[in-house]
Amino acid sequence: MSYQLTIEPLGQTIDVEDGQTLLDAALRAGFYLPHACCHGLCATCKVTVVDGEVDHGEASNFALMDYEREEGKCLACCARPQSDVVIEADIDEDPDARNLPVRDFAGTVSRIEDLTPTIKGVWVELDEPMDFQAGQYVNLMLPDGSGSRAFSLANAPQQAGEVELNIRYVPGGQATTWVHQALKKGDRVKLAGPYGRFFVRKSADSPSLFLAGGSGLSSPKSMILDLLAEGSTQPMTLVYGARNQAELYDHGLFVELAAQHAHFSYVPVLSNEPDDSGWTGARGFVHDAAKAHFNNDFRGRKAYLCGPPVMIEACIATLMQGRLFERDIYTEKFLSAADASQQLTRSPLFKRL
């Protein structure tokens, strides 16, 4: 049995299948609703039920308080309709958003490489190409129907037939343990996507600054390759942080790109590299290296931040000190369940981020 979902202020009505969440139905129909953790923990997808009834599912009592439920609020990532439903959502129109419908894909693992001691590169040859915007992510389905996990796409959209995922091992993590210890070349896998609202604002036609840490390099890599493939001549800079040289991956690629393209600059920075290693690049953290590279003046740029929450917060503070503010800063935080449960998906410095 299906119900109808009407999304205001868009005025769009879509079908919701039995057992499907409001968020999944909207995304698969090509309508974006704000969201982040997708597990009922962060409250980013909170909407108002104007008419109809929903089952709140696994929504956390911290993300959705009892009084909010009584007021008609729900979390779209968990809520399932029990009748035809009308919701009101806070939706920002963005001229650069393509609003691509989420779809299910299947493919074969074509390659697996150790990028660092803790990060594997996984390439999947899809049965059919995936149309996506650089910066978006997919949900990789776990074996035996045990759920899914989100991983950013690291390849350029121009190579949509084979997607690249950079997956960091998390001790005790079900998904990353499977990827690092069991997944092998030739295995069949399933993906759903594309998801996310992290993409380059190309219409601004302004210089881009990419700040990344660890496996957070995935999205900026896709964005940079996309811009270069399209022939963009606007200045772009990547500041990428890792603990040491062993954890610094795709270093040769970005060195080569910087040599080939005068408008692209690459600044690698290491936070825990031995003093006697011979490393001649920047030391410290991403925000420190960015501050030094731009002499604490970030005006006129669009900044794209991707990595763990602590890195994101430090970079936001540094950018603001250098006179770059909320409207020009975009983030994609790599969250654990603990991060989401503490509601760390939004910066305390901004309303939007």
mmCIF file of C-alpha atoms in Angstrom:
data_model
loop_
_atom_site.group_PDB
_atom_site.id
_atom_site.type_symbol
_atom_site.label_atom_id
_atom_site.label_comp_id
_atom_site.label_asym_id
_atom_site.label_seq_id
_atom_site.Cartn_x
_atom_site.Cartn_y
_atom_site.Cartn_z
ATOM 1 C CA MET A 1 0.000 0.000 0.000
ATOM 2 C CA SER A 2 1.297 3.478 -0.833
ATOM 3 C CA TYR A 3 0.437 6.948 0.424
ATOM 4 C CA GLN A 4 0.839 10.393 -1.066
ATOM 5 C CA LEU A 5 3.315 12.904 0.333
ATOM 6 C CA THR A 6 2.897 16.597 -0.425
ATOM 7 C CA ILE A 7 6.001 18.723 0.144
ATOM 8 C CA GLU A 8 5.498 22.394 0.947
ATOM 9 C CA PRO A 9 6.500 25.040 -0.036
ATOM 10 C CA LEU A 10 7.310 23.167 -3.274
ATOM 11 C CA GLY A 11 3.692 22.134 -3.763
ATOM 12 C CA GLN A 12 4.868 18.759 -5.110
ATOM 13 C CA THR A 13 3.022 15.493 -4.414
ATOM 14 C CA ILE A 14 4.768 12.113 -4.669
ATOM 15 C CA ASP A 15 4.017 8.486 -3.817
ATOM 16 C CA VAL A 16 5.549 6.832 -0.755
ATOM 17 C CA GLU A 17 5.739 3.048 -0.838
ATOM 18 C CA ASP A 18 4.862 0.880 2.143
ATOM 19 C CA GLY A 19 7.719 1.022 4.673
ATOM 20 C CA GLN A 20 9.540 3.831 2.829
ATOM 21 C CA THR A 21 10.655 6.939 4.736
ATOM 22 C CA LEU A 22 9.611 10.440 3.756
ATOM 23 C CA LEU A 23 13.226 11.361 3.026
ATOM 24 C CA ASP A 24 13.907 8.357 0.798
ATOM 25 C CA ALA A 25 10.727 8.946 -1.183
ATOM 26 C CA ALA A 26 11.548 12.619 -1.706
ATOM 27 C CA LEU A 27 15.158 12.000 -2.777
ATOM 28 C CA ARG A 28 14.182 9.214 -5.172
ATOM 29 C CA ALA A 29 11.643 11.552 -6.754
ATOM 30 C CA GLY A 30 14.327 14.204 -7.246
ATOM 31 C CA PHE A 31 13.216 16.553 -4.454
ATOM 32 C CA TYR A 32 15.870 17.572 -1.954
ATOM 33 C CA LEU A 33 15.116 17.716 1.767
ATOM 34 C CA PRO A 34 17.883 18.866 4.158
ATOM 35 C CA HIS A 35 19.487 15.864 5.862
ATOM 36 C CA ALA A 36 22.793 14.643 7.270
ATOM 37 C CA CYS A 37 23.146 11.489 9.404
ATOM 38 C CA CYS A 38 20.103 9.626 7.978
ATOM 39 C CA HIS A 39 19.809 7.640 11.232
ATOM 40 C CA GLY A 40 17.480 9.840 13.297
ATOM 41 C CA LEU A 41 20.270 11.306 15.396
ATOM 42 C CA CYS A 42 21.151 14.783 14.137
ATOM 43 C CA ALA A 43 17.774 16.535 13.555
ATOM 44 C CA THR A 44 18.904 18.100 10.266
ATOM 45 C CA CYS A 45 15.908 16.568 8.453
ATOM 46 C CA LYS A 46 13.289 17.846 10.922
ATOM 47 C CA VAL A 47 10.054 18.857 9.166
ATOM 48 C CA THR A 48 6.518 19.801 10.239
ATOM 49 C CA VAL A 49 3.596 17.488 9.543
ATOM 50 C CA VAL A 50 0.821 19.849 8.479
ATOM 51 C CA ASP A 51 -1.706 17.104 7.785
ATOM 52 C CA GLY A 52 -1.776 13.338 8.186
ATOM 53 C CA GLU A 53 -0.122 10.801 10.489
ATOM 54 C CA VAL A 54 3.394 9.332 10.575
ATOM 55 C CA ASP A 55 5.241 6.635 12.477
ATOM 56 C CA HIS A 56 8.347 8.258 13.965
ATOM 57 C CA GLY A 57 10.388 5.068 13.683
ATOM 58 C CA GLU A 58 13.862 5.163 15.242
ATOM 59 C CA ALA A 59 14.020 8.925 15.783
ATOM 60 C CA SER A 60 16.198 9.727 18.801
ATOM 61 C CA ASN A 61 14.464 11.385 21.747
ATOM 62 C CA PHE A 62 17.344 13.876 21.800
ATOM 63 C CA ALA A 63 16.951 14.823 18.124
ATOM 64 C CA LEU A 64 13.142 14.892 18.354
ATOM 65 C CA MET A 65 11.814 15.832 21.778
ATOM 66 C CA ASP A 66 8.424 14.673 23.041
ATOM 67 C CA TYR A 67 6.991 18.176 22.884
ATOM 68 C CA GLU A 68 8.167 18.482 19.254
ATOM 69 C CA ARG A 69 6.318 15.299 18.362
ATOM 70 C CA GLU A 70 3.211 16.753 19.967
ATOM 71 C CA GLU A 71 3.700 19.919 17.887
ATOM 72 C CA GLY A 72 3.712 17.855 14.689
ATOM 73 C CA LYS A 73 7.459 17.687 14.044
ATOM 74 C CA CYS A 74 9.121 14.572 12.659
ATOM 75 C CA LEU A 75 12.471 13.446 11.277
ATOM 76 C CA ALA A 76 12.054 12.750 7.566
ATOM 77 C CA CYS A 77 14.828 10.130 7.570
ATOM 78 C CA CYS A 78 12.872 7.937 10.017
ATOM 79 C CA ALA A 79 9.239 8.918 9.604
ATOM 80 C CA ARG A 80 6.953 6.626 7.593
ATOM 81 C CA PRO A 81 3.457 7.729 6.593
ATOM 82 C CA GLN A 82 0.376 6.086 8.065
ATOM 83 C CA SER A 83 -1.924 8.126 5.821
ATOM 84 C CA ASP A 84 -1.582 10.717 3.075
ATOM 85 C CA VAL A 85 0.750 13.364 4.520
ATOM 86 C CA VAL A 86 1.497 17.035 3.957
ATOM 87 C CA ILE A 87 4.806 18.308 5.325
ATOM 88 C CA GLU A 88 6.429 21.716 5.457
ATOM 89 C CA ALA A 89 10.207 21.775 5.054
ATOM 90 C CA ASP A 90 12.876 24.457 5.131
ATOM 91 C CA ILE A 91 14.183 24.145 1.560
ATOM 92 C CA ASP A 92 16.704 26.543 0.046
ATOM 93 C CA GLU A 93 16.767 26.845 -3.726
ATOM 94 C CA ASP A 94 20.265 26.702 -5.208
ATOM 95 C CA PRO A 95 20.910 27.482 -8.887
ATOM 96 C CA ASP A 96 23.828 25.040 -8.964
ATOM 97 C CA ALA A 97 21.891 22.083 -7.540
ATOM 98 C CA ARG A 98 20.870 19.515 -10.150
ATOM 99 C CA ASN A 99 18.504 17.624 -7.787
ATOM 100 C CA LEU A 100 19.248 14.252 -9.340
ATOM 101 C CA PRO A 101 16.878 11.445 -8.312
ATOM 102 C CA VAL A 102 18.389 8.786 -6.069
ATOM 103 C CA ARG A 103 18.518 5.369 -7.757
ATOM 104 C CA ASP A 104 19.752 1.872 -7.005
ATOM 105 C CA PHE A 105 22.856 0.633 -8.836
ATOM 106 C CA ALA A 106 24.733 -2.667 -9.031
ATOM 107 C CA GLY A 107 28.301 -3.283 -10.101
ATOM 108 C CA THR A 108 31.463 -5.364 -9.857
ATOM 109 C CA VAL A 109 34.501 -4.484 -7.771
ATOM 110 C CA SER A 110 37.134 -3.858 -10.438
ATOM 111 C CA ARG A 111 40.049 -2.857 -8.237
ATOM 112 C CA ILE A 112 41.057 -2.505 -4.573
ATOM 113 C CA GLU A 113 44.230 -0.690 -3.508
ATOM 114 C CA ASP A 114 45.865 0.213 -0.207
ATOM 115 C CA LEU A 115 46.033 4.005 -0.435
ATOM 116 C CA THR A 116 47.451 4.312 3.085
ATOM 117 C CA PRO A 117 47.837 1.897 6.013
ATOM 118 C CA THR A 118 44.257 2.765 7.037
ATOM 119 C CA ILE A 119 42.498 3.780 3.787
ATOM 120 C CA LYS A 120 41.561 1.525 0.878
ATOM 121 C CA GLY A 121 40.572 2.672 -2.579
ATOM 122 C CA VAL A 122 37.665 0.653 -3.929
ATOM 123 C CA TRP A 123 36.670 0.928 -7.596
ATOM 124 C CA VAL A 124 33.291 -0.390 -8.757
ATOM 125 C CA GLU A 125 32.423 -0.912 -12.427
ATOM 126 C CA LEU A 126 28.711 -0.134 -12.542
ATOM 127 C CA ASP A 127 26.244 -2.017 -14.729
ATOM 128 C CA GLU A 128 25.072 1.423 -15.900
ATOM 129 C CA PRO A 129 26.664 4.861 -15.379
ATOM 130 C CA MET A 130 25.676 7.035 -12.424
ATOM 131 C CA ASP A 131 24.923 10.696 -13.100
ATOM 132 C CA PHE A 132 26.120 12.781 -10.146
ATOM 133 C CA GLN A 133 27.582 16.115 -9.111
ATOM 134 C CA ALA A 134 31.175 16.182 -7.925
ATOM 135 C CA GLY A 135 31.085 16.176 -4.120
ATOM 136 C CA GLN A 136 28.099 13.865 -3.720
ATOM 137 C CA TYR A 137 28.131 10.446 -2.042
ATOM 138 C CA VAL A 138 26.575 6.987 -2.316
ATOM 139 C CA ASN A 139 25.250 4.468 0.185
ATOM 140 C CA LEU A 140 27.139 1.182 -0.137
ATOM 141 C CA MET A 141 24.907 -1.750 0.781
ATOM 142 C CA LEU A 142 26.366 -4.187 3.294
ATOM 143 C CA PRO A 143 26.173 -7.940 2.665
ATOM 144 C CA ASP A 144 23.186 -9.974 3.837
ATOM 145 C CA GLY A 145 20.928 -6.932 3.945
ATOM 146 C CA SER A 146 22.500 -5.572 7.123
ATOM 147 C CA GLY A 147 22.169 -1.917 6.210
ATOM 148 C CA SER A 148 24.331 0.569 4.308
ATOM 149 C CA ARG A 149 27.055 3.139 4.862
ATOM 150 C CA ALA A 150 27.730 6.451 3.149
ATOM 151 C CA PHE A 151 30.968 7.045 1.208
ATOM 152 C CA SER A 152 31.883 10.022 -0.956
ATOM 153 C CA LEU A 153 32.587 9.586 -4.652
ATOM 154 C CA ALA A 154 36.245 10.312 -5.416
ATOM 155 C CA ASN A 155 36.115 10.117 -9.212
ATOM 156 C CA ALA A 156 35.095 12.870 -11.605
ATOM 157 C CA PRO A 157 31.512 12.762 -12.970
ATOM 158 C CA GLN A 158 33.027 12.423 -16.451
ATOM 159 C CA GLN A 159 34.080 8.870 -15.474
ATOM 160 C CA ALA A 160 30.625 7.831 -14.266
ATOM 161 C CA GLY A 161 30.853 4.209 -15.378
ATOM 162 C CA GLU A 162 33.409 3.288 -12.705
ATOM 163 C CA VAL A 163 33.095 4.920 -9.289
ATOM 164 C CA GLU A 164 35.902 5.287 -6.759
ATOM 165 C CA LEU A 165 35.395 5.147 -2.992
ATOM 166 C CA ASN A 166 38.117 5.921 -0.422
ATOM 167 C CA ILE A 167 37.259 4.009 2.750
ATOM 168 C CA ARG A 168 39.075 4.470 6.059
ATOM 169 C CA TYR A 169 39.152 1.555 8.487
ATOM 170 C CA VAL A 170 37.298 2.243 11.739
ATOM 171 C CA PRO A 171 38.185 -0.340 14.424
ATOM 172 C CA GLY A 172 35.049 -2.282 15.276
ATOM 173 C CA GLY A 173 33.102 -0.750 12.407
ATOM 174 C CA GLN A 174 30.926 -3.328 10.635
ATOM 175 C CA ALA A 175 31.131 -1.743 7.194
ATOM 176 C CA THR A 176 34.804 -0.782 7.131
ATOM 177 C CA THR A 177 35.847 -4.146 8.599
ATOM 178 C CA TRP A 178 33.985 -5.876 5.762
ATOM 179 C CA VAL A 179 35.592 -3.629 3.138
ATOM 180 C CA HIS A 180 39.121 -3.955 4.526
ATOM 181 C CA GLN A 181 39.061 -7.643 5.410
ATOM 182 C CA ALA A 182 36.520 -9.419 3.207
ATOM 183 C CA LEU A 183 35.674 -7.451 0.061
ATOM 184 C CA LYS A 184 37.695 -8.501 -2.981
ATOM 185 C CA LYS A 185 38.039 -7.853 -6.698
ATOM 186 C CA GLY A 186 35.235 -9.462 -8.675
ATOM 187 C CA ASP A 187 32.643 -9.217 -5.896
ATOM 188 C CA ARG A 188 29.206 -7.895 -6.794
ATOM 189 C CA VAL A 189 27.991 -4.920 -4.760
ATOM 190 C CA LYS A 190 24.956 -2.638 -4.643
ATOM 191 C CA LEU A 191 24.927 1.152 -4.266
ATOM 192 C CA ALA A 192 22.266 3.831 -3.967
ATOM 193 C CA GLY A 193 22.804 7.432 -4.951
ATOM 194 C CA PRO A 194 23.674 10.115 -5.600
ATOM 195 C CA TYR A 195 23.122 11.799 -2.234
ATOM 196 C CA GLY A 196 24.214 15.080 -0.718
ATOM 197 C CA ARG A 197 24.225 18.833 -1.143
ATOM 198 C CA PHE A 198 27.997 19.261 -1.299
ATOM 199 C CA PHE A 199 28.999 20.582 -4.731
ATOM 200 C CA VAL A 200 30.899 23.444 -6.345
ATOM 201 C CA ARG A 201 28.930 26.662 -6.851
ATOM 202 C CA LYS A 202 30.071 27.043 -10.441
ATOM 203 C CA SER A 203 27.724 29.926 -11.212
ATOM 204 C CA ALA A 204 29.707 32.120 -8.821
ATOM 205 C CA ASP A 205 32.722 31.891 -11.172
ATOM 206 C CA SER A 206 35.089 32.634 -8.299
ATOM 207 C CA PRO A 207 38.314 31.100 -6.938
ATOM 208 C CA SER A 208 37.840 27.837 -5.014
ATOM 209 C CA LEU A 209 39.566 26.742 -1.825
ATOM 210 C CA PHE A 210 39.398 23.055 -0.844
ATOM 211 C CA LEU A 211 40.314 22.068 2.715
ATOM 212 C CA ALA A 212 40.440 18.319 3.403
ATOM 213 C CA GLY A 213 41.678 15.866 5.982
ATOM 214 C CA GLY A 214 42.207 12.094 5.778
ATOM 215 C CA SER A 215 39.708 10.259 3.570
ATOM 216 C CA GLY A 216 37.847 13.575 3.365
ATOM 217 C CA LEU A 217 39.978 14.075 0.257
ATOM 218 C CA SER A 218 37.391 12.098 -1.752
ATOM 219 C CA SER A 219 34.939 14.906 -2.510
ATOM 220 C CA PRO A 220 37.521 17.658 -3.165
ATOM 221 C CA LYS A 221 39.371 15.281 -5.500
ATOM 222 C CA SER A 222 36.174 14.725 -7.491
ATOM 223 C CA MET A 223 35.460 18.470 -7.545
ATOM 224 C CA ILE A 224 38.945 19.426 -8.706
ATOM 225 C CA LEU A 225 39.038 16.782 -11.438
ATOM 226 C CA ASP A 226 35.594 17.915 -12.594
ATOM 227 C CA LEU A 227 36.582 21.592 -12.777
ATOM 228 C CA LEU A 228 39.767 20.795 -14.665
ATOM 229 C CA ALA A 229 37.913 18.499 -17.078
ATOM 230 C CA GLU A 230 35.439 21.290 -17.804
ATOM 231 C CA GLY A 231 38.273 23.708 -18.551
ATOM 232 C CA SER A 232 37.674 26.054 -15.622
ATOM 233 C CA THR A 233 40.409 28.693 -15.420
ATOM 234 C CA GLN A 234 39.453 30.139 -12.020
ATOM 235 C CA PRO A 235 42.199 29.742 -9.376
ATOM 236 C CA MET A 236 41.758 26.722 -7.117
ATOM 237 C CA THR A 237 43.784 25.597 -4.126
ATOM 238 C CA LEU A 238 43.786 22.277 -2.265
ATOM 239 C CA VAL A 239 45.106 22.197 1.302
ATOM 240 C CA TYR A 240 45.207 18.553 2.355
ATOM 241 C CA GLY A 241 46.182 17.317 5.794
ATOM 242 C CA ALA A 242 47.372 13.916 7.009
ATOM 243 C CA ARG A 243 49.262 12.678 10.054
ATOM 244 C CA ASN A 244 52.395 11.590 8.184
ATOM 245 C CA GLN A 245 53.705 10.791 4.720
ATOM 246 C CA ALA A 246 52.381 7.205 4.884
ATOM 247 C CA GLU A 247 48.852 8.594 5.335
ATOM 248 C CA LEU A 248 49.228 11.158 2.531
ATOM 249 C CA TYR A 249 47.583 9.606 -0.520
ATOM 250 C CA ASP A 250 47.181 10.808 -4.107
ATOM 251 C CA HIS A 251 50.134 13.092 -3.398
ATOM 252 C CA GLY A 252 51.758 12.376 -6.769
ATOM 253 C CA LEU A 253 48.501 13.068 -8.617
ATOM 254 C CA PHE A 254 48.087 16.541 -7.134
ATOM 255 C CA VAL A 255 51.761 17.409 -7.579
ATOM 256 C CA GLU A 256 51.377 16.505 -11.246
ATOM 257 C CA LEU A 257 48.133 18.489 -11.612
ATOM 258 C CA ALA A 258 49.756 21.544 -10.056
ATOM 259 C CA ALA A 259 52.630 21.267 -12.540
ATOM 260 C CA GLN A 260 50.219 20.973 -15.474
ATOM 261 C CA HIS A 261 47.771 23.714 -14.469
ATOM 262 C CA ALA A 262 49.083 27.102 -13.390
ATOM 263 C CA HIS A 263 45.768 28.031 -11.748
ATOM 264 C CA PHE A 264 45.798 24.987 -9.425
ATOM 265 C CA SER A 265 47.852 25.028 -6.209
ATOM 266 C CA TYR A 266 48.454 22.074 -3.895
ATOM 267 C CA VAL A 267 49.471 22.457 -0.237
ATOM 268 C CA PRO A 268 50.000 19.163 1.644
ATOM 269 C CA VAL A 269 50.434 19.466 5.422
ATOM 270 C CA LEU A 270 51.464 16.821 7.973
ATOM 271 C CA SER A 271 50.562 16.998 11.657
ATOM 272 C CA ASN A 272 52.661 14.176 13.106
ATOM 273 C CA GLU A 273 55.589 13.641 10.758
ATOM 274 C CA PRO A 274 58.952 12.833 12.452
ATOM 275 C CA ASP A 275 61.274 15.846 12.579
ATOM 276 C CA ASP A 276 64.129 13.946 10.930
ATOM 277 C CA SER A 277 62.111 12.476 8.038
ATOM 278 C CA GLY A 278 63.291 14.939 5.422
ATOM 279 C CA TRP A 279 59.776 16.260 4.792
ATOM 280 C CA THR A 280 60.112 19.791 3.439
ATOM 281 C CA GLY A 281 56.421 20.638 3.147
ATOM 282 C CA ALA A 282 54.119 22.311 5.650
ATOM 283 C CA ARG A 283 53.716 20.929 9.155
ATOM 284 C CA GLY A 284 50.784 21.335 11.511
ATOM 285 C CA PHE A 285 47.089 21.313 10.731
ATOM 286 C CA VAL A 286 44.998 22.167 7.692
ATOM 287 C CA HIS A 287 43.716 25.470 9.064
ATOM 288 C CA ASP A 288 47.254 26.557 10.000
ATOM 289 C CA ALA A 289 48.596 25.780 6.526
ATOM 290 C CA ALA A 290 45.694 27.587 4.848
ATOM 291 C CA LYS A 291 46.186 30.644 7.037
ATOM 292 C CA ALA A 292 49.876 30.784 6.205
ATOM 293 C CA HIS A 293 49.373 30.158 2.474
ATOM 294 C CA PHE A 294 46.841 32.970 2.097
ATOM 295 C CA ASN A 295 48.347 35.288 4.701
ATOM 296 C CA ASN A 296 45.084 35.120 6.661
ATOM 297 C CA ASP A 297 43.039 36.724 3.851
ATOM 298 C CA PHE A 298 40.399 34.472 2.254
ATOM 299 C CA ARG A 299 38.182 37.139 0.742
ATOM 300 C CA GLY A 300 36.622 36.553 -2.684
ATOM 301 C CA ARG A 301 36.736 32.744 -2.526
ATOM 302 C CA LYS A 302 34.323 29.876 -2.126
ATOM 303 C CA ALA A 303 35.600 27.379 0.447
ATOM 304 C CA TYR A 304 34.733 23.666 0.485
ATOM 305 C CA LEU A 305 35.607 21.776 3.677
ATOM 306 C CA CYS A 306 35.576 17.992 3.978
ATOM 307 C CA GLY A 307 36.804 15.924 6.910
ATOM 308 C CA PRO A 308 36.193 15.134 10.585
ATOM 309 C CA PRO A 309 34.169 17.620 12.680
ATOM 310 C CA VAL A 310 37.144 18.902 14.693
ATOM 311 C CA MET A 311 38.981 19.818 11.483
ATOM 312 C CA ILE A 312 35.884 21.489 10.044
ATOM 313 C CA GLU A 313 35.376 23.652 13.141
ATOM 314 C CA ALA A 314 39.011 24.763 13.213
ATOM 315 C CA CYS A 315 38.875 25.651 9.499
ATOM 316 C CA ILE A 316 35.607 27.584 9.843
ATOM 317 C CA ALA A 317 37.060 29.682 12.664
ATOM 318 C CA THR A 318 40.214 30.391 10.634
ATOM 319 C CA LEU A 319 38.249 31.328 7.510
ATOM 320 C CA MET A 320 36.067 33.712 9.488
ATOM 321 C CA GLN A 321 39.145 35.345 11.004
ATOM 322 C CA GLY A 322 40.384 35.762 7.436
ATOM 323 C CA ARG A 323 37.131 37.515 6.437
ATOM 324 C CA LEU A 324 35.311 34.665 4.703
ATOM 325 C CA PHE A 325 31.846 34.032 6.074
ATOM 326 C CA GLU A 326 28.909 31.626 6.045
ATOM 327 C CA ARG A 327 27.543 32.359 2.590
ATOM 328 C CA ASP A 328 30.876 31.345 1.012
ATOM 329 C CA ILE A 329 31.675 28.263 3.125
ATOM 330 C CA TYR A 330 30.352 24.761 2.388
ATOM 331 C CA THR A 331 31.026 21.649 4.446
ATOM 332 C CA GLU A 332 30.826 17.872 4.324
ATOM 333 C CA LYS A 333 31.614 16.375 7.727
ATOM 334 C CA PHE A 334 32.706 12.755 8.076
ATOM 335 C CA LEU A 335 30.561 11.683 11.029
ATOM 336 C CA SER A 336 30.568 8.675 13.301
ATOM 337 C CA ALA A 337 27.422 7.628 15.142
ATOM 338 C CA ALA A 338 28.892 9.200 18.287
ATOM 339 C CA ASP A 339 29.358 12.520 16.499
ATOM 340 C CA ALA A 340 25.786 12.500 15.258
ATOM 341 C CA SER A 341 24.340 11.545 18.630
ATOM 342 C CA GLN A 342 26.069 14.585 20.124
ATOM 343 C CA GLN A 343 24.468 16.702 17.375
ATOM 344 C CA LEU A 344 27.819 17.715 15.932
ATOM 345 C CA THR A 345 26.466 17.861 12.393
ATOM 346 C CA ARG A 346 26.088 21.629 12.562
ATOM 347 C CA SER A 347 28.697 24.190 13.439
ATOM 348 C CA PRO A 348 27.920 26.232 16.559
ATOM 349 C CA LEU A 349 29.257 29.208 14.611
ATOM 350 C CA PHE A 350 26.637 29.147 11.860
ATOM 351 C CA LYS A 351 22.952 28.493 11.330
ATOM 352 C CA ARG A 352 23.429 26.728 7.987
ATOM 353 C CA LEU A 353 26.704 24.804 8.427
#
